[in-house]
XYZ file of C-alpha atoms in Angstrom:
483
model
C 16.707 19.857 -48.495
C 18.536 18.989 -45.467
C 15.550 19.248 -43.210
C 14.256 16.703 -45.308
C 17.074 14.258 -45.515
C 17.243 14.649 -41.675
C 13.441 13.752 -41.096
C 14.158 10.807 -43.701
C 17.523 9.359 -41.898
C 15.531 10.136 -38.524
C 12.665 7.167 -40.413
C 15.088 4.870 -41.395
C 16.645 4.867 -37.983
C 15.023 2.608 -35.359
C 13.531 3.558 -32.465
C 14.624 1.579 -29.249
C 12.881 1.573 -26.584
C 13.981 0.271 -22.573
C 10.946 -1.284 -20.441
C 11.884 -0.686 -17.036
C 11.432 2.907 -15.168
C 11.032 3.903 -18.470
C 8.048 2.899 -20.249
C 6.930 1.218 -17.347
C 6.897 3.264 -13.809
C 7.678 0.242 -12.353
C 10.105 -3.112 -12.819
C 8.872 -6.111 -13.824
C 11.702 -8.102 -11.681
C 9.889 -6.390 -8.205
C 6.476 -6.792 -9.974
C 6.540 -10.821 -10.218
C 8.987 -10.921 -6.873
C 6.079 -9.093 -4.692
C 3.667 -11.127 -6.600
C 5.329 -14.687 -5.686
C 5.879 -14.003 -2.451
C 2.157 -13.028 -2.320
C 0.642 -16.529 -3.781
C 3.721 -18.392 -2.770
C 4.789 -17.420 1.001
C 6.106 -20.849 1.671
C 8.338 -21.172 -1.564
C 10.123 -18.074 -0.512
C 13.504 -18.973 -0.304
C 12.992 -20.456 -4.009
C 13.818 -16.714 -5.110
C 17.711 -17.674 -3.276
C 18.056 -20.805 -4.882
C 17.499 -18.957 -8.695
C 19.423 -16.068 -7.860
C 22.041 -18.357 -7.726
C 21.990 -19.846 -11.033
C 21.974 -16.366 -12.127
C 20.003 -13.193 -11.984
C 18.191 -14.579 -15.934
C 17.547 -17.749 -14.408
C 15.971 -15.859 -11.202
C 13.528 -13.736 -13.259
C 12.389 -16.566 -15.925
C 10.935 -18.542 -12.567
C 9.560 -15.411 -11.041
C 8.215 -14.925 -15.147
C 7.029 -18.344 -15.248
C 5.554 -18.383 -11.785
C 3.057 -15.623 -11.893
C 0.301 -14.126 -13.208
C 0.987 -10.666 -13.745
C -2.230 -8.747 -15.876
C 0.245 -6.473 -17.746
C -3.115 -3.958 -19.302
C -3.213 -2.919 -15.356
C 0.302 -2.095 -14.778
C 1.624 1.561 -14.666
C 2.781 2.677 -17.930
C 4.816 6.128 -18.865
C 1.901 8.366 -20.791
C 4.181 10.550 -21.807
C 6.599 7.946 -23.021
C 3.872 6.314 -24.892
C 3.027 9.684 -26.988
C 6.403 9.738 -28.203
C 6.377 6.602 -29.740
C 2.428 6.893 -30.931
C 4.228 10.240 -32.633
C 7.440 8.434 -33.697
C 4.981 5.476 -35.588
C 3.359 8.035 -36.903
C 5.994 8.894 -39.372
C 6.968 5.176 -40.390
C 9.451 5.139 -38.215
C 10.298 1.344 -36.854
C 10.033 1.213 -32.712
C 11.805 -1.920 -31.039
C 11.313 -2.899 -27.303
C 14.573 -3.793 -25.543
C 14.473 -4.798 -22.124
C 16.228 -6.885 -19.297
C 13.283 -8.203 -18.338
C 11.945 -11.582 -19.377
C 10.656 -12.055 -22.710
C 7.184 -13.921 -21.610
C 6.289 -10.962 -19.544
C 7.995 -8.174 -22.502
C 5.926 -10.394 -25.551
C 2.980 -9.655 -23.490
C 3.106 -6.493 -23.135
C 4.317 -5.838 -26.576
C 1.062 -7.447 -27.719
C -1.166 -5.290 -25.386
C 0.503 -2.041 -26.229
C 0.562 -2.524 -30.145
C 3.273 -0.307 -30.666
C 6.422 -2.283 -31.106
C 7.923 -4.019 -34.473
C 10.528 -6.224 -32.345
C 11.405 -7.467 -29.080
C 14.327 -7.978 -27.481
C 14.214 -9.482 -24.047
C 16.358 -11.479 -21.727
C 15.822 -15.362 -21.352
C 16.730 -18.253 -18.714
C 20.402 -17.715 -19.760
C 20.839 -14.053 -20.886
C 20.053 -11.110 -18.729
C 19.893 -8.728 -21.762
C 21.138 -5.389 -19.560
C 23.764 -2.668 -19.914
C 26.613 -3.998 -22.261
C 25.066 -7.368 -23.126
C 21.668 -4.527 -24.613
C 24.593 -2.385 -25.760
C 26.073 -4.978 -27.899
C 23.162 -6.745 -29.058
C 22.008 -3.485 -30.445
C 24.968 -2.768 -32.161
C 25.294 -5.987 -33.896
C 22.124 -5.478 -35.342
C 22.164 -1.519 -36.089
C 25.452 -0.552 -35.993
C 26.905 1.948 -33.737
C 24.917 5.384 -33.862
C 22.166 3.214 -36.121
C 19.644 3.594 -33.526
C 18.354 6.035 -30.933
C 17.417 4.808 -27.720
C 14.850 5.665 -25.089
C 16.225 4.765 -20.963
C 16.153 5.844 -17.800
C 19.469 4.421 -15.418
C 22.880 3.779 -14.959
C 22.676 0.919 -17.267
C 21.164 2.788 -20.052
C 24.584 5.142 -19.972
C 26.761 2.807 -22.274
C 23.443 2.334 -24.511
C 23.458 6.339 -25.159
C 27.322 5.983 -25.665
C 26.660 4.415 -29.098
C 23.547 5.508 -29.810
C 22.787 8.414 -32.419
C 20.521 10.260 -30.231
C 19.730 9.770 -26.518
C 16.579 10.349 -25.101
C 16.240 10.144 -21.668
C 12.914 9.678 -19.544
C 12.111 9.761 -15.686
C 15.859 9.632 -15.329
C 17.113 8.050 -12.204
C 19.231 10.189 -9.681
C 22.187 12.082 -11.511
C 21.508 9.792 -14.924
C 20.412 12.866 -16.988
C 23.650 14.470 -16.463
C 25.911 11.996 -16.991
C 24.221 11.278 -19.923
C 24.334 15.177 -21.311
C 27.809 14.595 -20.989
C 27.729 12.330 -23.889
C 26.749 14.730 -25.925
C 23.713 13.019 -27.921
C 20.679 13.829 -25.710
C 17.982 15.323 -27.543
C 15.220 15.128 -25.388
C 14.356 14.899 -21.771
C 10.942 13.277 -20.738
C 9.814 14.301 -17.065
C 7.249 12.374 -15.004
C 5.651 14.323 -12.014
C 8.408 13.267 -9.363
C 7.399 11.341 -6.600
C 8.279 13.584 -3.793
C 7.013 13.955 0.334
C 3.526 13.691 -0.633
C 3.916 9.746 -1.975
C 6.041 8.736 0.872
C 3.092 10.448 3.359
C 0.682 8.571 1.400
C 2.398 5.350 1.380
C 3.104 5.489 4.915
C -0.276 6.075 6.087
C 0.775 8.981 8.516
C -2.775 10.531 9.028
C -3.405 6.524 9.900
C -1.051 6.938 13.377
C -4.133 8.783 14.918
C -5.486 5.034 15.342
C -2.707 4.701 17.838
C -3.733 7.212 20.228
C -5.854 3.797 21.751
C -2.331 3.304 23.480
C -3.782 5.823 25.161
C -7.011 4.402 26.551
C -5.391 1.972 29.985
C -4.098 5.434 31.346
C -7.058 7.496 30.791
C -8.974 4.212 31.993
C -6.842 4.006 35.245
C -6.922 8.295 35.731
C -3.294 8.367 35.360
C -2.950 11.093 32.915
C -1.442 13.468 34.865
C 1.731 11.204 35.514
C 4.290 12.615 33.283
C 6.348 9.436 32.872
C 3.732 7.276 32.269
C 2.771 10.211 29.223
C 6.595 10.526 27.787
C 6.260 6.252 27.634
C 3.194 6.359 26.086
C 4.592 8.908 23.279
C 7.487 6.653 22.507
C 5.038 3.714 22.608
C 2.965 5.807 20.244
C 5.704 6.164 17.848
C 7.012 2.720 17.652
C 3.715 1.831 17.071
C 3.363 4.197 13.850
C 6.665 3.176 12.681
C 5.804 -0.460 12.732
C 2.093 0.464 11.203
C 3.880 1.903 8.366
C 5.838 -0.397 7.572
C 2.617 -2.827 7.591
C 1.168 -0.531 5.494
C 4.317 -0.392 2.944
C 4.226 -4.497 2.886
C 0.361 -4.421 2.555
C 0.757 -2.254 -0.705
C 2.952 -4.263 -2.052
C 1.280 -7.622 -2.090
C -2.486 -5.977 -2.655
C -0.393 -4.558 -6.372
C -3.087 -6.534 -8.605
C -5.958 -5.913 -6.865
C -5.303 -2.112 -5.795
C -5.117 -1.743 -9.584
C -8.357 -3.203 -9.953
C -10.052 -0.842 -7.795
C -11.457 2.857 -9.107
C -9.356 4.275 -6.181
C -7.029 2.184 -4.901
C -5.148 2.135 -8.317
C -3.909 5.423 -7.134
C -2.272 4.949 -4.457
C 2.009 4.899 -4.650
C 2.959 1.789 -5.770
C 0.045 0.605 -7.750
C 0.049 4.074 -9.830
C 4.140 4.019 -9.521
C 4.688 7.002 -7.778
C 6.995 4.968 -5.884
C 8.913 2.027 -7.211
C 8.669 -1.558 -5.646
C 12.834 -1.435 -4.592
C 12.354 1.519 -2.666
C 9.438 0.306 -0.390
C 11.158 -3.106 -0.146
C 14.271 -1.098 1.030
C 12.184 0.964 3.379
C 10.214 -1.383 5.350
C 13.318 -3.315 6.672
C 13.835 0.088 8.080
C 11.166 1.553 9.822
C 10.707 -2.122 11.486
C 14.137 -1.446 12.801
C 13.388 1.557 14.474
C 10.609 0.206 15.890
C 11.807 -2.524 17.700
C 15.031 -0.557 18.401
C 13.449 1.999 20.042
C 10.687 -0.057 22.102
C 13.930 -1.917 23.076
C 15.470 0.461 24.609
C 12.810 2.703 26.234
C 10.053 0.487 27.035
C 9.149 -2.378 29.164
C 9.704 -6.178 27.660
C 6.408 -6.833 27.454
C 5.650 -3.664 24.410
C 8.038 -5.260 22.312
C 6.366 -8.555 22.797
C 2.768 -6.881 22.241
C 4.243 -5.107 19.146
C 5.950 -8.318 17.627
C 2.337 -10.002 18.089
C 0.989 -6.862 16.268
C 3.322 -7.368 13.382
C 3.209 -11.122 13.239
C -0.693 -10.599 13.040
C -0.415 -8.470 10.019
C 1.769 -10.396 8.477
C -0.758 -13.364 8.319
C -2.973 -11.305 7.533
C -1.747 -9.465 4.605
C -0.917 -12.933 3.157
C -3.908 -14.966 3.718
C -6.180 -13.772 6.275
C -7.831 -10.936 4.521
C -9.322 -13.140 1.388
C -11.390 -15.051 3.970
C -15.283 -14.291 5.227
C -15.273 -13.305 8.825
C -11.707 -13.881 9.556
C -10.596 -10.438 8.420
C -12.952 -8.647 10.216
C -12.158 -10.433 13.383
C -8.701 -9.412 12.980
C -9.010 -6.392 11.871
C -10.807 -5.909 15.368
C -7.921 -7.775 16.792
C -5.851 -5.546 15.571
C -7.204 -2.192 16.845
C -7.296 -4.187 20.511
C -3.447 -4.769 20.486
C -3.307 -1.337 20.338
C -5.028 -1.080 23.188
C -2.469 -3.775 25.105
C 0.544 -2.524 23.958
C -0.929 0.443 26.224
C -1.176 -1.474 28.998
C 2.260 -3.141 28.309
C 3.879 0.190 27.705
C 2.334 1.865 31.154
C 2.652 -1.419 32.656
C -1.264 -0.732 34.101
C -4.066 -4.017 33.854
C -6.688 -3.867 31.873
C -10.533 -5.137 32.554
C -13.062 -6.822 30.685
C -14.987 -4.273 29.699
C -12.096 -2.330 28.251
C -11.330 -5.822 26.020
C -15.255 -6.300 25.338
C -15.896 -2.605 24.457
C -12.951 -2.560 21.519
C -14.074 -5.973 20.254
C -17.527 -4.933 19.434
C -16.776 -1.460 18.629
C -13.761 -2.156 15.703
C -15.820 -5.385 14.663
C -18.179 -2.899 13.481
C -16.336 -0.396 11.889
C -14.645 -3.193 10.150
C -17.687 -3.837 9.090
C -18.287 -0.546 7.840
C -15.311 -0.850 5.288
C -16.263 -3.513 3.681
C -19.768 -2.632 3.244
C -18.405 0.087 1.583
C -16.389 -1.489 -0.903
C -19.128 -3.774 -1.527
C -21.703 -1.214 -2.331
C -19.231 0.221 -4.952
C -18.687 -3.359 -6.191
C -22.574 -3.521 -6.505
C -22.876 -0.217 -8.357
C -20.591 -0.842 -10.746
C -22.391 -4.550 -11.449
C -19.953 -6.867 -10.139
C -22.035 -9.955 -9.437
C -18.847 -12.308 -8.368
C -16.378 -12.712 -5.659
C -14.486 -9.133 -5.051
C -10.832 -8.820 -5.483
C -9.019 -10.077 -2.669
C -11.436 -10.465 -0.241
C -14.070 -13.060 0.857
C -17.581 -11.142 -0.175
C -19.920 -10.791 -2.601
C -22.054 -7.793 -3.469
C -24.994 -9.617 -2.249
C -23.288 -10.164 1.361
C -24.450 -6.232 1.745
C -27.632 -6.951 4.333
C -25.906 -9.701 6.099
C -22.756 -7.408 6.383
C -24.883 -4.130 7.567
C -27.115 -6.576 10.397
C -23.805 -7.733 11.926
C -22.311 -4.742 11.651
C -25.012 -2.634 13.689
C -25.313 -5.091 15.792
C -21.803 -5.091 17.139
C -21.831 -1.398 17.611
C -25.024 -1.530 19.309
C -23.507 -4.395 21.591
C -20.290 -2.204 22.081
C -22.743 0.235 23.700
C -24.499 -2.463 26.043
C -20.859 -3.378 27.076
C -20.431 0.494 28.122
C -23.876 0.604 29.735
C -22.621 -2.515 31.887
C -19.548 -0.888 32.830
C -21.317 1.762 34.521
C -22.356 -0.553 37.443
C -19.691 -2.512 37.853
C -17.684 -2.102 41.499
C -14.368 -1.045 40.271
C -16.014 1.641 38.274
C -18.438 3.091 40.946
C -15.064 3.035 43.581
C -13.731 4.695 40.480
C -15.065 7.720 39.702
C -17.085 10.343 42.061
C -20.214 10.206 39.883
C -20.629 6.857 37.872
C -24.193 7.764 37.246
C -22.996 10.431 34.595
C -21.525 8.383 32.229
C -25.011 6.755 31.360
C -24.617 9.983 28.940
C -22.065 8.115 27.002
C -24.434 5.969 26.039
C -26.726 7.792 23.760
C -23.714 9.350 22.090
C -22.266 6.577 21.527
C -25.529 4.706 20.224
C -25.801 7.628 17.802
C -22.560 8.052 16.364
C -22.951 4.099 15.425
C -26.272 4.564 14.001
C -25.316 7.830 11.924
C -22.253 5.793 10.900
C -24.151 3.220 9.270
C -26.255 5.231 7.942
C -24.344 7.092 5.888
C -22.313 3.991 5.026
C -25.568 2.329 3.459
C -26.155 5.870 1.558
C -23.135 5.554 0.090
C -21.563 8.772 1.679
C -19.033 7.135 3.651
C -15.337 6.790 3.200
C -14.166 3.378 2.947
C -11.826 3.675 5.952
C -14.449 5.138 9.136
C -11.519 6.269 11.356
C -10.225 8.605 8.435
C -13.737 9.944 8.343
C -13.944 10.076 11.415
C -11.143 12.078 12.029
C -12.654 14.682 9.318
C -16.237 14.571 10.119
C -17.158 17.636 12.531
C -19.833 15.602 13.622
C -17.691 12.892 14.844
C -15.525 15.157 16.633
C -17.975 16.872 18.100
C -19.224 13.468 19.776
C -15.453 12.108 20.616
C -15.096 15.705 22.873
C -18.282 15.129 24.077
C -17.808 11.562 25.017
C -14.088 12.498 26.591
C -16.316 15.345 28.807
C -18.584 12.944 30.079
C -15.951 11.032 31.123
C -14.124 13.757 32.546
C -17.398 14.934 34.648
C -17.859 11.657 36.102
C -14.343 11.403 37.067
């Protein structure tokens, strides 16, 4: 009998449930912030002005002035079971959160699962004591048992019957089993190394060996200055890709989730929450510039500030137009290339600037033939998310995209007889070999992107494809030869 009066108090006592880090991975306060800075650049300091009036007048405007599709976002599986379980048995489940109650209705209505809401408003930012006491006005102390995650959840748990705790922030879950009420502990996978190498792209430094290319170009490899500057200009570089890469994810949240693969990365799936990239990206910048600052010549840091500045513009706006963000994507790969020369402070020719152009115009190409052939497969007919195509842009796409890798390799072949190269090297003639390695990497390239066996970034396959690196040391010995 008194396993059965338990499991009948247990019914009769409500269910409450917290929103953010809990059954969300994620916070809808960073959610609508990263999305208003994403379709609203220009109103940014309009976040400032509603902090001001209050941190529930700052997240009604960020509520009100998005768009936020809230069947995409990252919810807690194994928070959800609970409560599917908990419902099962009659029991009534109540959403509390300090998030805005648009954006908390609306998920409430997509999850199904919730017999009340309680959210904050323009005035009210319903977290920590104001939840606590809100709660207990309307249950009583120890009349509910509550479901959180943080710091802010501790004086919930305080007067709750029972506590249960889920994806708990850093030292939450024992300061709450010091309370004495916790009856269960809900784990998500934890983020760990292999997120943060994700998010930051690391296998994606390779692209900044081009730094590389004026001192192989000008045979000064074997000066060991000129190598240690281009290793610290190799590493700025990286640090300031990553953060790119970090502020990239961010704003591409909606339509990362929208994609069959994207939706996994870090902050789309919630590995990693929005506060901690936001708090990491200030950071790696500043090591960036730091360190160019003090180690290399003016003229990297301006390169690199160009680089960023680039990115920037085109994480906001350039990349949803035709054209333009292949351009700068090509753009971009060529900085890399002139923060080299900037770095080693070595000039750079035409044909060095001509060959890159062509060259990352087509493998820019490549990626978003690729993402339109999936779009195509899976019967999208309109406009893909965030970008400029449609599915039927595919032959137009693949013609200019051979066709700048084929002119990449004309550019080469023309470099062979110009003066500078033949007072150059000892046996210009030999690089002509170049040329039919080059012309078939391309063409294998394409090919495989139009079968569908390509990866939708070409330098990660690249870098994996035996194939490809059997033509890169072949290339680099023809070179070497003729030299």
């Amino acid at each position: 009998m008194p396993g059965i009066q338990g499991r009948i108090l247990e019914v009769h006592t409500p269910l409450v449930v917290d929103l953010d880090g809990t059954l969300l991975r994620s916070d809808m306060l960073f959610e609508t912030a990263v999305a208003f800075i994403r379709n609203h650049p220009l109103k940014l300091f309009s976040l400032f002005t509603w902090l001001l009036q209050g941190k529930a007048y700052l997240k009604q405007g960020l509520a009100l002035g998005t768009e936020i599709d809230v069947a995409l976002l990252p919810f807690n599986a194994d928070v959800i079971d609970y409560i599917q379980t908990e419902r099962q048995t009659g029991r009534s489940v109540i959403l509390a959160t300090a998030s805005h109650e648009t954006l908390a209705n609306r998920i409430a209505a997509h999850l199904q699962l919730f017999d009340q809401v309680w959210a904050s408003d323009g005035t009210t930012n319903l977290s920590a004591h104001r939840k606590r006491d809100l709660l207990v006005s309307h249950y009583g102390e120890q009349g509910f048992d509550y479901i959180g995650n943080s710091r802010d959840d501790l004086c919930i748990w305080g007067v709750s019957r029972k506590a249960i705790v889920a994806s708990p922030l850093a030292g939450v879950e024992r300061k709450a089993r010091a309370q004495g009420n916790v009856e269960q502990v809900i784990q998500s996978a934890a983020s760990g190394t292999s997120a943060w190498r994700k998010a930051l792209r690391l296998h994606q430094w390779l692209k900044n060996a081009l730094i590389f290319m004026p001192l192989l170009a000008a045979h000064q490899v074997q000066n060991t200055q000129l190598l240690l500057d281009g290793l610290l200009a190799f590493l700025c570089f990286g640090l300031c890709a990553s953060s790119v890469y970090l502020l990239n994810d961010l704003l591409d949240l909606a339509d990362d989730r929208h994609h069959r693969s994207k939706r996994e990365r870090p902050f789309a799936s919630g590995a990693l929450s929005i506060k901690s990239g936001l708090l990491v990206i200030p950071l790696l910048l500043a090591a960036a510039f730091s360190a160019a600052a003090t180690g290399l010549p003016w003229q990297f840091s301006a390169v690199l500030a160009a680089y960023y500045l680039l990115t920037l513009v085109y994480s906001l706006y350039l990349k949803r137009h035709m054209a333009v963000d292949v351009i700068v994507l090509a753009m971009l790969y060529t900085t890399r290339i002139l923060a080299g020369a900037a770095a080693f402070q070595l000039p750079l020719t035409f044909w060095i600037l001509a060959f890159s152009m062509f060259l990352f115009l087509s493998l820019a190409l490549v990626k978003r033939y690729a993402e339109l052939r999936e779009a195509r497969l899976r019967a999208v007919t309109g406009k893909t998310a965030g970008r400029g195509y449609y599915p039927g842009d595919l032959d137009m796409i693949a013609s200019l995209g051979a066709s700048s890798g084929n002119l990449a390799v004309m550019v080469l072949a023309l470099y062979i007889h110009e003066g500078a190269t033949v007072a150059l090297y000892h046996h210009p003639h030999v690089i002509w070999l170049a040329c039919p390695l080059l012309l078939f990497w391309i063409t294998r390239i394409w090919m495989l992107t139009h079968r569908g066996e390509m990866n939708e970034d070409p330098v990660v396959f690249a870098i994996r494809d035996r194939i490809s690196q059997g033509i890169g040391l072949l290339f680099l010995l023809v070179f070497w030869v003729a030299a």
